[in-house]
C-alpha cells in the first residue's frame, strides 16, 4: 500500500488502510491479584459501527516464573463500567456502572455494584438517592477505593445543586406546604457557575462520598474546600487522603493537561477532621500510600508552564498520625522529604541518564512489599521509560524493557514484588510484560517476560525505520539541543514527509504505538515527530526555555529539523507536508507563513492562530501570558503593549505570506482553543487567495471521538494526497 498517494483514485485504499488499523486494540489498564498469579488487563478498540470505543477485559494466569498457564478464551465487554476496584483481601469487587436513563436518554444513570465470588451482593441506584450529581471517572478527579476492613468504598461526584425556579410561578397545593429546607430557591436557575474547562465541561463542584456497604448508607463529605479528587483510604480504614484544587467564583482556569494549578494534598476523617499535608504555592497530584502507611505524591511549583518537571516527595506515616492528633491544620513543610528532585538538565544514574519526572500520575499500585521501592514511568526524550527508586537511599535504576527493541515501557501495577507493564513502539502495538523486582541486577536492568503478544500490523509498519535525531539549533542559547523521531518506510525510494510538531507545547512525542503515525506510514508517507525546545522529558531547563520565545525558537527548531531530515533520509523535498494540532497547529501555521516556498500543504487541527484574541476566551488564558513571557494576572488595567506582543508571536501576522493549500479541522465544543481561532485564520487566507477548507466537528479540543477521528483523519489524508500528486 506504500504508493497510495501516487494513485489516480486513492480514497478507497486510504479508507481500507484506516479500517485495517482500527482493528488493533490498545491497553488501557492492568492489575495483578494479591499473589501476582493473575493478570486482569483492560483493552480498548475502535468500534466503527457503534461510533465509540469498546472496552473489554482479558485475564491471564501466570506460573511462578511468570509464564502463561492459561488466558481468557474471549474478551468480556466492560464498556459500561466506568470505575472498578477490588477489595484488599480480594473478597469483593466494586463497580460503578454508567447507563442511559430509560425515561430521558440524554441523562445518565449511575449504579454502584459490589460483586463476590458467589455473585452480586449489592446494586444501588445512585441517582435514586438524590444526594449528589454525576460520578467522576476522569483522570483528574476520578476515584474508587476500599477501606482496609472491606466495609467502605469512597468515590467522587458532582455536588448536588439546590433546585431553583422563577421568581413568579404558580404553585400546586403540595408545593405550598413543602418544608422550607426543600423548597426551590427562586431566581437562581440562570446563575453562571464556572466548570473545570476543556473535557471537564459541566464538572463544577466535587464532593467526596463514602458508602458503608453493610447498611448501604452514604455520607457526603462536603467540608473539603476547593475541588477534591483522587481520594483513597489510609491503612487505618478511617482516614482519607486526596488532592483538592483551588477554585474561584469566576475565572476558573481549565484543569486537563495542566499540572500547574494551585492545589494541596489533604487528609480527612469521617468525624470531620481536615488537615493539609503539602506546602503552599504547590501544584500536587497522584497521592499514593505505601504498605507501611507512608504517603508519596508528585509536586511542582504552582503557576508557570502548564507542564514541567515534578518532585516525588514522601510524608512518613508517623507524621501523618501526629498531624491528625494535633490542633494544627497544616503540616510543617520540613516533614515532607524529597525522594526524586527536579532535574534541570540531566542526572547520571547507575545505568543511564535521567531527565526528571514528567508523568501525569504514578501507577495506582507502585510499591514493593517492604515499601522500600517505588516504581514509575515517565517521558524521557523520545521514549517513555520506567524506573525503580529506593525510597531510603534515593537511588534510581532504569528498568525499561528495551534490550531487544527500542520503544516505550509504562508500568501498570506492582503487586507482591511483581511488575506488570505495557510495551509498544511506532512499529509494534501494545503488549503486556511482567517482571520480578528480585530479577533486577545490581548495575541496572530487569528480566521481562512477555504476557500478551502484539496485534499484527501491516508489514510496511512493522518493518519501518525508526531513528532518533539529536539536534542542536542554536549553540549560543542556554538550551540548544532538542530531539526528533524519524518514522519512515524502510525502502530506497524518496517519500513525502509529514512534518509533525506536537501540541502543548510542554509535552512530547514518544516512540510508542500511534494509529495516526501508522496510518501515514501505510499510505506512503514518512513522518518527522519533532520534540522542539520546550518539550518535556529533556530536563526542566528545556521546558522553561520556551516561554517568551514561542513563535520563534519553536518555529526555528521545526525548520531546522526539517532540513536535517532532508539531509539524512530519502525524502522528496518537493513534498513536505505540515500536520499538527493545538500548539502543533500554531507551529505549522507559522511555518507555512514564514517559509512559504519550503512546504507543500498544511493540515491544522484546532490551531492557535491569535494569542491576543484567545487570551480572552480560552479556558487557559494564563497559557497566553506565560508563553508570551510574563506572569498571568487579570488584575488592574489592560496593558496594550502585552496585547500587541501576543499578536506579534501569532501565526496570523504571517497569513498574508501563506501560499500553500490549508485545511483546518475545528471542534465546535473546544474550550481550549475556541474554533473561531481557525475561522479567523481561514478568512484571512481566503481573502489572500489561498486555497482553504474548514471542517467543523461537534467535538472538543482533542477531536478524538471515533466518528470525528475517522472523518478528520481521512479528510486530512485526502487533502494531503490531492495536493502533492505527481
Short mmCIF file of C-alpha atoms in Angstrom, two decimals, residues 221-725:
data_model
loop_
_atom_site.label_atom_id
_atom_site.label_comp_id
_atom_site.label_asym_id
_atom_site.label_seq_id
_atom_site.Cartn_x
_atom_site.Cartn_y
_atom_site.Cartn_z
CA UNK A 221 -18.06 14.70 52.98
CA UNK A 222 -18.73 18.16 51.61
CA UNK A 223 -16.50 20.10 54.00
CA UNK A 224 -13.32 19.80 51.89
CA UNK A 225 -12.57 23.24 50.40
CA UNK A 226 -11.91 23.65 46.69
CA UNK A 227 -12.37 20.78 44.27
CA UNK A 228 -11.37 17.46 45.88
CA UNK A 229 -10.45 14.35 43.90
CA UNK A 230 -8.01 11.41 43.66
CA UNK A 231 -9.12 10.18 47.11
CA UNK A 232 -8.06 6.92 48.74
CA UNK A 233 -8.02 5.32 52.18
CA UNK A 234 -5.06 5.19 54.56
CA UNK A 235 -4.37 1.77 56.14
CA UNK A 236 -6.43 2.61 59.27
CA UNK A 237 -9.58 2.47 57.11
CA UNK A 238 -10.94 5.65 58.70
CA UNK A 239 -8.76 8.35 57.15
CA UNK A 240 -8.86 9.52 53.54
CA UNK A 241 -6.19 11.36 51.56
CA UNK A 242 -6.67 13.19 48.28
CA UNK A 243 -5.93 16.28 46.24
CA UNK A 244 -8.01 19.44 46.16
CA UNK A 245 -7.63 22.27 43.67
CA UNK A 246 -8.19 25.92 44.48
CA UNK A 247 -11.41 27.29 42.99
CA UNK A 248 -12.68 30.73 42.10
CA UNK A 249 -16.22 32.01 41.72
CA UNK A 250 -15.31 33.47 38.33
CA UNK A 251 -12.31 32.99 36.08
CA UNK A 252 -11.52 29.36 36.95
CA UNK A 253 -8.85 28.01 34.62
CA UNK A 254 -9.02 24.68 32.79
CA UNK A 255 -7.52 21.65 34.52
CA UNK A 256 -6.90 18.88 32.00
CA UNK A 257 -3.28 18.79 30.72
CA UNK A 258 -2.44 21.49 33.31
CA UNK A 259 -0.24 20.24 36.16
CA UNK A 260 0.43 23.82 37.31
CA UNK A 261 -2.87 24.53 39.08
CA UNK A 262 -2.57 25.51 42.78
CA UNK A 263 -3.60 22.52 44.86
CA UNK A 264 -2.73 20.62 48.01
CA UNK A 265 -2.77 17.12 49.45
CA UNK A 266 -5.27 16.77 52.29
CA UNK A 267 -6.46 14.14 54.74
CA UNK A 268 -9.90 13.88 56.33
CA UNK A 269 -11.67 11.59 58.75
CA UNK A 270 -15.29 10.50 58.94
CA UNK A 271 -15.66 12.63 62.06
CA UNK A 272 -14.89 15.88 60.24
CA UNK A 273 -11.16 16.37 60.84
CA UNK A 274 -9.48 18.15 57.92
CA UNK A 275 -5.71 18.64 57.53
CA UNK A 276 -3.43 19.98 54.79
CA UNK A 277 -0.34 17.82 54.15
CA UNK A 278 1.52 19.70 51.39
CA UNK A 279 3.17 23.12 51.31
CA UNK A 280 1.96 26.46 50.00
CA UNK A 281 2.26 27.57 46.36
CA UNK A 282 2.48 24.00 45.13
CA UNK A 283 0.71 22.05 42.42
CA UNK A 284 0.29 18.44 43.56
CA UNK A 285 -1.16 15.21 42.23
CA UNK A 286 -1.25 11.43 42.50
CA UNK A 287 -1.06 10.64 46.25
CA UNK A 288 -0.04 7.02 46.84
CA UNK A 289 0.02 5.09 50.12
CA UNK A 290 2.81 2.57 50.72
CA UNK A 291 2.09 -0.69 52.59
CA UNK A 292 3.74 0.80 55.72
CA UNK A 293 1.45 3.85 55.57
CA UNK A 294 3.99 6.35 54.21
CA UNK A 295 2.42 8.82 51.80
CA UNK A 296 4.03 9.80 48.48
CA UNK A 297 2.94 12.30 45.83
CA UNK A 298 4.15 14.37 42.88
CA UNK A 299 4.56 18.12 43.19
CA UNK A 300 5.96 21.21 41.46
CA UNK A 301 5.67 24.96 41.89
CA UNK A 302 2.21 26.28 41.07
CA UNK A 303 1.59 28.54 38.06
CA UNK A 304 4.06 28.93 35.17
CA UNK A 305 4.15 26.49 32.22
CA UNK A 306 1.24 24.08 32.08
CA UNK A 307 3.51 21.06 32.44
CA UNK A 308 7.00 20.75 33.83
CA UNK A 309 9.28 18.53 35.89
CA UNK A 310 7.94 17.21 39.22
CA UNK A 311 9.41 16.17 42.54
CA UNK A 312 8.50 12.84 44.11
CA UNK A 313 8.04 13.51 47.83
CA UNK A 314 7.27 11.49 50.95
CA UNK A 315 5.48 12.12 54.24
CA UNK A 316 6.07 9.40 56.84
CA UNK A 317 3.05 7.60 58.28
CA UNK A 318 4.02 8.67 61.82
CA UNK A 319 3.99 12.33 60.79
CA UNK A 320 0.52 11.99 59.28
CA UNK A 321 -0.72 10.47 62.55
CA UNK A 322 0.92 13.24 64.62
CA UNK A 323 -0.78 15.90 62.49
CA UNK A 324 -4.17 14.21 62.80
CA UNK A 325 -3.82 14.18 66.58
CA UNK A 326 -2.64 17.81 66.78
CA UNK A 327 -4.62 21.04 66.66
CA UNK A 328 -2.60 22.33 63.69
CA UNK A 329 -4.43 22.41 60.36
CA UNK A 330 -1.28 22.40 58.20
CA UNK A 331 1.86 20.31 58.44
CA UNK A 332 5.40 21.66 58.76
CA UNK A 333 6.94 21.69 55.25
CA UNK A 334 10.18 20.28 56.69
CA UNK A 335 8.48 16.95 57.37
CA UNK A 336 7.93 16.42 53.63
CA UNK A 337 11.13 14.89 52.21
CA UNK A 338 12.19 14.83 48.56
CA UNK A 339 12.82 11.35 47.13
CA UNK A 340 13.40 12.42 43.50
CA UNK A 341 14.14 16.08 42.88
CA UNK A 342 13.53 18.29 39.86
CA UNK A 343 16.23 17.79 37.22
CA UNK A 344 17.33 20.94 35.41
CA UNK A 345 19.19 19.24 32.56
CA UNK A 346 20.23 15.66 33.26
CA UNK A 347 21.29 13.38 36.08
CA UNK A 348 23.70 10.45 35.85
CA UNK A 349 22.24 7.30 37.40
CA UNK A 350 23.72 3.82 37.80
CA UNK A 351 22.68 2.62 34.35
CA UNK A 352 22.00 5.69 32.24
CA UNK A 353 20.88 9.30 32.24
CA UNK A 354 17.72 10.61 33.92
CA UNK A 355 15.93 13.83 32.88
CA UNK A 356 13.33 14.13 35.64
CA UNK A 357 9.71 13.12 36.29
CA UNK A 358 7.01 14.32 33.87
CA UNK A 359 4.29 11.68 34.26
CA UNK A 360 0.72 12.76 34.95
CA UNK A 361 0.31 10.14 37.68
CA UNK A 362 2.02 7.28 39.45
CA UNK A 363 0.73 3.72 38.99
CA UNK A 364 -2.21 3.06 41.32
CA UNK A 365 -0.14 0.32 42.96
CA UNK A 366 3.56 1.15 42.72
CA UNK A 367 5.34 -0.17 45.84
CA UNK A 368 7.42 -3.20 46.75
CA UNK A 369 6.18 -5.39 49.60
CA UNK A 370 8.62 -3.79 52.07
CA UNK A 371 7.68 -0.22 50.98
CA UNK A 372 11.35 0.48 50.18
CA UNK A 373 10.97 0.66 46.40
CA UNK A 374 8.62 2.69 44.22
CA UNK A 375 8.18 2.01 40.51
CA UNK A 376 7.11 4.66 37.98
CA UNK A 377 7.24 5.58 34.29
CA UNK A 378 7.90 8.94 32.68
CA UNK A 379 8.72 10.63 29.38
CA UNK A 380 12.48 10.65 28.72
CA UNK A 381 13.35 12.37 25.45
CA UNK A 382 11.96 10.08 22.73
CA UNK A 383 10.62 7.28 24.94
CA UNK A 384 8.54 6.55 28.00
CA UNK A 385 10.94 4.83 30.38
CA UNK A 386 10.40 3.03 33.67
CA UNK A 387 12.37 3.29 36.91
CA UNK A 388 12.72 1.81 40.37
CA UNK A 389 13.66 4.28 43.10
CA UNK A 390 14.87 3.19 46.52
CA UNK A 391 12.80 5.37 48.84
CA UNK A 392 15.53 5.34 51.52
CA UNK A 393 18.76 5.77 49.52
CA UNK A 394 17.03 7.63 46.63
CA UNK A 395 18.97 5.52 44.13
CA UNK A 396 17.33 5.30 40.70
CA UNK A 397 17.56 2.32 38.36
CA UNK A 398 16.26 2.26 34.78
CA UNK A 399 14.24 -0.93 34.16
CA UNK A 400 12.92 -0.07 30.69
CA UNK A 401 12.13 -3.08 28.53
CA UNK A 402 14.29 -2.17 25.54
CA UNK A 403 17.05 -4.76 25.37
CA UNK A 404 15.61 -6.32 22.22
CA UNK A 405 13.95 -3.30 20.60
CA UNK A 406 13.57 0.43 21.09
CA UNK A 407 10.22 1.54 22.44
CA UNK A 408 8.28 2.75 25.47
CA UNK A 409 7.58 0.93 28.74
CA UNK A 410 4.71 2.02 31.01
CA UNK A 411 4.23 0.39 34.42
CA UNK A 412 0.61 -0.56 35.13
CA UNK A 413 0.78 -2.28 38.53
CA UNK A 414 3.18 -3.58 41.18
CA UNK A 415 1.98 -6.40 43.45
CA UNK A 416 3.90 -8.94 45.56
CA UNK A 417 7.13 -7.59 44.04
CA UNK A 418 5.94 -8.38 40.51
CA UNK A 419 5.71 -5.58 37.95
CA UNK A 420 3.11 -5.51 35.17
CA UNK A 421 3.84 -3.14 32.29
CA UNK A 422 2.90 -2.41 28.71
CA UNK A 423 5.42 -2.03 25.90
CA UNK A 424 4.93 -0.59 22.44
CA UNK A 425 6.75 1.28 19.71
CA UNK A 426 5.85 3.05 16.50
CA UNK A 427 6.20 -0.31 14.72
CA UNK A 428 4.74 -2.58 17.42
CA UNK A 429 1.26 -2.34 19.03
CA UNK A 430 0.94 -2.60 22.82
CA UNK A 431 1.73 -5.84 24.58
CA UNK A 432 1.89 -6.88 28.24
CA UNK A 433 5.09 -7.84 30.05
CA UNK A 434 5.77 -8.91 33.63
CA UNK A 435 8.93 -8.98 35.71
CA UNK A 436 10.08 -9.65 39.26
CA UNK A 437 11.79 -6.98 41.30
CA UNK A 438 14.11 -9.72 42.52
CA UNK A 439 15.42 -10.14 38.95
CA UNK A 440 16.82 -6.60 38.97
CA UNK A 441 20.59 -6.83 38.61
CA UNK A 442 22.92 -4.64 40.60
CA UNK A 443 24.04 -2.36 37.77
CA UNK A 444 20.51 -1.97 36.44
CA UNK A 445 18.06 -3.70 34.17
CA UNK A 446 15.48 -6.34 34.85
CA UNK A 447 14.26 -9.54 33.21
CA UNK A 448 10.94 -9.09 31.40
CA UNK A 449 8.60 -11.93 30.41
CA UNK A 450 6.01 -11.35 27.70
CA UNK A 451 2.42 -11.98 28.77
CA UNK A 452 0.48 -10.99 25.64
CA UNK A 453 1.57 -10.94 22.00
CA UNK A 454 1.15 -7.73 19.99
CA UNK A 455 -1.59 -7.47 17.39
CA UNK A 456 -0.42 -7.99 13.83
CA UNK A 457 0.28 -4.82 11.85
CA UNK A 458 0.84 -4.42 8.10
CA UNK A 459 4.41 -5.23 7.08
CA UNK A 460 5.16 -1.67 5.99
CA UNK A 461 4.52 -0.51 9.56
CA UNK A 462 6.27 -3.45 11.24
CA UNK A 463 9.38 -3.04 9.07
CA UNK A 464 9.50 0.76 9.06
CA UNK A 465 12.63 2.64 10.01
CA UNK A 466 12.57 4.41 13.40
CA UNK A 467 15.52 6.61 14.27
CA UNK A 468 16.12 9.20 16.99
CA UNK A 469 17.59 12.51 15.91
CA UNK A 470 19.63 14.60 18.37
CA UNK A 471 19.65 18.16 17.09
CA UNK A 472 21.29 21.49 18.02
CA UNK A 473 19.59 24.57 16.71
CA UNK A 474 21.46 27.45 18.36
CA UNK A 475 24.76 26.76 20.10
CA UNK A 476 24.74 30.18 21.83
CA UNK A 477 21.39 29.68 23.59
CA UNK A 478 21.22 28.45 27.22
CA UNK A 479 19.32 25.43 25.87
CA UNK A 480 20.40 24.45 22.38
CA UNK A 481 19.60 20.76 21.91
CA UNK A 482 16.33 19.01 21.15
CA UNK A 483 15.21 15.77 19.54
CA UNK A 484 13.01 14.33 16.82
CA UNK A 485 11.87 10.88 15.75
CA UNK A 486 12.05 9.83 12.11
CA UNK A 487 9.50 7.15 11.20
CA UNK A 488 9.53 6.17 7.56
CA UNK A 489 9.27 3.32 5.06
CA UNK A 490 12.37 1.15 5.02
CA UNK A 491 12.95 1.29 1.28
CA UNK A 492 15.23 3.19 -1.06
CA UNK A 493 12.66 5.47 -2.72
CA UNK A 494 12.06 9.08 -1.78
CA UNK A 495 8.87 9.74 0.16
CA UNK A 496 6.68 12.69 1.11
CA UNK A 497 7.47 13.82 4.65
CA UNK A 498 4.85 14.73 7.26
CA UNK A 499 6.47 17.46 9.39
CA UNK A 500 4.63 16.98 12.67
CA UNK A 501 5.31 19.08 15.80
CA UNK A 502 3.40 18.09 18.93
CA UNK A 503 0.92 20.23 20.86
CA UNK A 504 1.23 21.59 24.35
CA UNK A 505 3.85 22.99 23.88
CA UNK A 506 5.08 21.30 27.07
CA UNK A 507 4.52 17.69 26.07
CA UNK A 508 6.47 15.31 23.84
CA UNK A 509 6.28 12.59 21.23
CA UNK A 510 7.45 9.14 22.27
CA UNK A 511 8.34 6.01 20.38
CA UNK A 512 5.07 4.31 21.23
CA UNK A 513 2.33 2.93 19.03
CA UNK A 514 0.17 5.55 17.29
CA UNK A 515 -2.67 4.87 14.88
CA UNK A 516 -2.10 8.25 13.21
CA UNK A 517 1.59 7.62 12.59
CA UNK A 518 0.94 4.06 11.38
CA UNK A 519 -1.78 5.39 9.07
CA UNK A 520 0.54 7.91 7.44
CA UNK A 521 3.15 5.19 7.02
CA UNK A 522 0.63 2.85 5.43
CA UNK A 523 -0.39 5.38 2.78
CA UNK A 524 3.24 6.01 1.84
CA UNK A 525 4.40 8.95 3.95
CA UNK A 526 7.41 9.31 6.21
CA UNK A 527 6.89 11.22 9.48
CA UNK A 528 9.12 13.61 11.39
CA UNK A 529 7.89 13.86 15.00
CA UNK A 530 9.55 16.97 16.44
CA UNK A 531 10.27 17.46 20.15
CA UNK A 532 11.35 21.10 19.87
CA UNK A 533 12.85 23.05 22.78
CA UNK A 534 10.13 23.45 25.40
CA UNK A 535 9.20 19.77 25.21
CA UNK A 536 9.08 17.67 28.36
CA UNK A 537 11.42 14.78 29.11
CA UNK A 538 14.68 16.64 28.47
CA UNK A 539 15.16 18.50 31.76
CA UNK A 540 13.23 21.37 33.29
CA UNK A 541 15.53 23.94 31.67
CA UNK A 542 14.18 22.94 28.27
CA UNK A 543 10.59 23.46 29.43
CA UNK A 544 11.33 26.92 30.80
CA UNK A 545 13.38 27.95 27.77
CA UNK A 546 10.35 28.34 25.51
CA UNK A 547 8.18 30.88 27.40
CA UNK A 548 8.90 34.33 25.89
CA UNK A 549 10.26 32.58 22.77
CA UNK A 550 7.17 30.94 21.27
CA UNK A 551 6.65 31.76 17.63
CA UNK A 552 10.41 31.97 17.13
CA UNK A 553 12.53 29.29 18.86
CA UNK A 554 9.98 26.52 18.35
CA UNK A 555 9.39 27.55 14.73
CA UNK A 556 13.13 27.63 14.02
CA UNK A 557 13.56 24.21 15.63
CA UNK A 558 10.92 22.74 13.30
CA UNK A 559 12.57 24.29 10.26
CA UNK A 560 16.00 23.06 11.42
CA UNK A 561 14.67 19.53 11.99
CA UNK A 562 13.13 19.56 8.51
CA UNK A 563 16.47 20.46 6.92
CA UNK A 564 18.35 17.78 8.89
CA UNK A 565 15.80 15.15 7.90
CA UNK A 566 16.22 16.15 4.25
CA UNK A 567 19.97 15.64 4.64
CA UNK A 568 19.70 12.23 6.31
CA UNK A 569 16.72 10.39 4.84
CA UNK A 570 15.16 9.54 1.43
CA UNK A 571 12.68 12.44 1.38
CA UNK A 572 11.11 14.22 -1.57
CA UNK A 573 11.99 17.87 -0.90
CA UNK A 574 9.10 18.97 -3.13
CA UNK A 575 6.58 17.15 -0.95
CA UNK A 576 6.98 18.42 2.60
CA UNK A 577 3.62 18.25 4.40
CA UNK A 578 2.70 20.21 7.53
CA UNK A 579 0.49 18.50 10.10
CA UNK A 580 -0.20 19.47 13.71
CA UNK A 581 -2.84 20.22 16.33
CA UNK A 582 -3.22 22.85 19.05
CA UNK A 583 0.29 24.29 19.59
CA UNK A 584 1.39 21.95 16.81
CA UNK A 585 -1.23 23.70 14.67
CA UNK A 586 0.20 27.03 15.84
CA UNK A 587 3.61 25.88 14.57
CA UNK A 588 2.53 24.55 11.17
CA UNK A 589 0.59 27.76 10.53
CA UNK A 590 3.73 29.71 11.41
CA UNK A 591 5.89 27.54 9.16
CA UNK A 592 3.60 27.94 6.17
CA UNK A 593 3.73 31.73 6.56
CA UNK A 594 7.41 32.16 7.40
CA UNK A 595 8.69 29.61 4.84
CA UNK A 596 6.03 29.77 2.10
CA UNK A 597 8.25 28.16 -0.55
CA UNK A 598 9.53 25.22 1.51
CA UNK A 599 6.36 23.31 2.35
CA UNK A 600 3.63 21.99 0.05
CA UNK A 601 0.37 21.70 2.02
CA UNK A 602 -0.98 22.16 5.57
CA UNK A 603 -3.47 20.38 7.82
CA UNK A 604 -4.02 22.12 11.17
CA UNK A 605 -6.28 20.73 13.91
CA UNK A 606 -7.73 23.31 16.31
CA UNK A 607 -4.71 25.57 15.83
CA UNK A 608 -3.81 28.56 17.98
CA UNK A 609 -3.68 31.41 15.44
CA UNK A 610 -4.01 34.60 17.51
CA UNK A 611 -2.98 34.74 21.17
CA UNK A 612 -4.40 38.24 21.58
CA UNK A 613 -7.98 37.13 20.95
CA UNK A 614 -7.51 33.68 22.51
CA UNK A 615 -6.44 35.23 25.82
CA UNK A 616 -10.00 36.47 26.40
CA UNK A 617 -11.97 33.31 25.66
CA UNK A 618 -9.85 30.20 26.23
CA UNK A 619 -10.18 28.14 29.41
CA UNK A 620 -6.41 28.60 29.76
CA UNK A 621 -6.00 32.37 29.47
CA UNK A 622 -2.87 32.02 31.63
CA UNK A 623 -1.22 29.98 28.84
CA UNK A 624 -1.15 33.01 26.55
CA UNK A 625 0.56 35.22 29.12
CA UNK A 626 3.08 32.65 30.37
CA UNK A 627 4.14 31.51 26.91
CA UNK A 628 4.47 35.11 25.74
CA UNK A 629 6.77 35.81 28.68
CA UNK A 630 5.03 37.25 31.76
CA UNK A 631 3.12 36.03 34.83
CA UNK A 632 -0.63 35.74 34.36
CA UNK A 633 -2.86 38.27 36.10
CA UNK A 634 -6.31 39.68 35.42
CA UNK A 635 -5.98 42.49 37.94
CA UNK A 636 -5.52 46.16 37.09
CA UNK A 637 -5.86 47.93 33.73
CA UNK A 638 -5.42 46.25 30.36
CA UNK A 639 -1.89 46.51 29.00
CA UNK A 640 -1.91 47.37 25.30
CA UNK A 641 1.79 46.54 24.89
CA UNK A 642 1.14 43.00 26.10
CA UNK A 643 -1.79 42.61 23.72
CA UNK A 644 0.47 43.71 20.88
CA UNK A 645 3.12 41.20 21.93
CA UNK A 646 0.52 38.42 21.93
CA UNK A 647 -0.43 39.36 18.39
CA UNK A 648 3.18 39.57 17.18
CA UNK A 649 4.04 35.99 18.22
CA UNK A 650 0.93 34.60 16.49
CA UNK A 651 0.71 32.87 13.09
CA UNK A 652 -1.95 35.29 11.90
CA UNK A 653 0.68 38.01 11.41
CA UNK A 654 2.13 35.88 8.59
CA UNK A 655 -1.21 34.95 7.00
CA UNK A 656 -0.62 37.27 4.03
CA UNK A 657 2.53 35.27 3.14
CA UNK A 658 0.87 31.85 3.03
CA UNK A 659 0.76 30.28 -0.43
CA UNK A 660 0.02 26.59 0.16
CA UNK A 661 -3.39 24.87 0.41
CA UNK A 662 -4.56 24.75 4.03
CA UNK A 663 -7.17 22.53 5.71
CA UNK A 664 -8.46 23.38 9.18
CA UNK A 665 -10.13 20.78 11.44
CA UNK A 666 -12.08 22.50 14.22
CA UNK A 667 -14.15 21.42 17.23
CA UNK A 668 -17.32 23.39 17.97
CA UNK A 669 -17.09 22.36 21.65
CA UNK A 670 -13.41 23.25 22.01
CA UNK A 671 -12.95 25.28 25.21
CA UNK A 672 -9.16 25.31 24.98
CA UNK A 673 -8.64 26.83 21.54
CA UNK A 674 -12.09 28.11 20.56
CA UNK A 675 -12.97 27.31 16.97
CA UNK A 676 -13.14 30.96 15.92
CA UNK A 677 -9.31 30.94 16.03
CA UNK A 678 -9.34 28.67 12.99
CA UNK A 679 -12.19 30.53 11.30
CA UNK A 680 -10.43 33.87 11.70
CA UNK A 681 -7.28 32.42 10.14
CA UNK A 682 -9.25 30.77 7.32
CA UNK A 683 -10.93 34.05 6.41
CA UNK A 684 -7.54 35.75 6.17
CA UNK A 685 -6.16 33.04 3.91
CA UNK A 686 -9.23 33.05 1.69
CA UNK A 687 -9.08 36.84 1.34
CA UNK A 688 -5.50 36.47 0.15
CA UNK A 689 -6.42 33.90 -2.49
CA UNK A 690 -5.15 30.80 -0.69
CA UNK A 691 -6.99 27.54 -1.23
CA UNK A 692 -8.55 26.74 2.14
CA UNK A 693 -11.13 24.32 3.53
CA UNK A 694 -12.65 24.11 7.02
CA UNK A 695 -14.19 21.07 8.72
CA UNK A 696 -16.29 21.74 11.83
CA UNK A 697 -16.94 18.85 14.23
CA UNK A 698 -19.25 18.62 17.22
CA UNK A 699 -16.37 17.66 19.46
CA UNK A 700 -13.86 19.12 21.90
CA UNK A 701 -10.21 20.07 21.51
CA UNK A 702 -8.91 16.54 21.03
CA UNK A 703 -11.22 15.66 18.10
CA UNK A 704 -10.88 12.10 19.38
CA UNK A 705 -14.39 10.61 19.36
CA UNK A 706 -14.42 7.68 16.95
CA UNK A 707 -16.61 9.22 14.19
CA UNK A 708 -14.72 12.53 14.37
CA UNK A 709 -11.28 10.93 14.36
CA UNK A 710 -12.26 8.84 11.36
CA UNK A 711 -13.58 11.78 9.35
CA UNK A 712 -10.82 14.27 10.11
CA UNK A 713 -8.02 11.76 9.57
CA UNK A 714 -9.44 10.52 6.26
CA UNK A 715 -10.12 14.06 5.08
CA UNK A 716 -6.62 15.08 6.16
CA UNK A 717 -5.13 12.26 4.09
CA UNK A 718 -7.29 13.18 1.11
CA UNK A 719 -6.22 16.84 1.36
CA UNK A 720 -2.52 15.99 1.65
CA UNK A 721 -2.55 13.45 -1.19
CA UNK A 722 -4.62 15.61 -3.52
CA UNK A 723 -2.14 18.49 -3.27
CA UNK A 724 1.08 16.52 -3.79
CA UNK A 725 0.08 14.16 -6.60
#
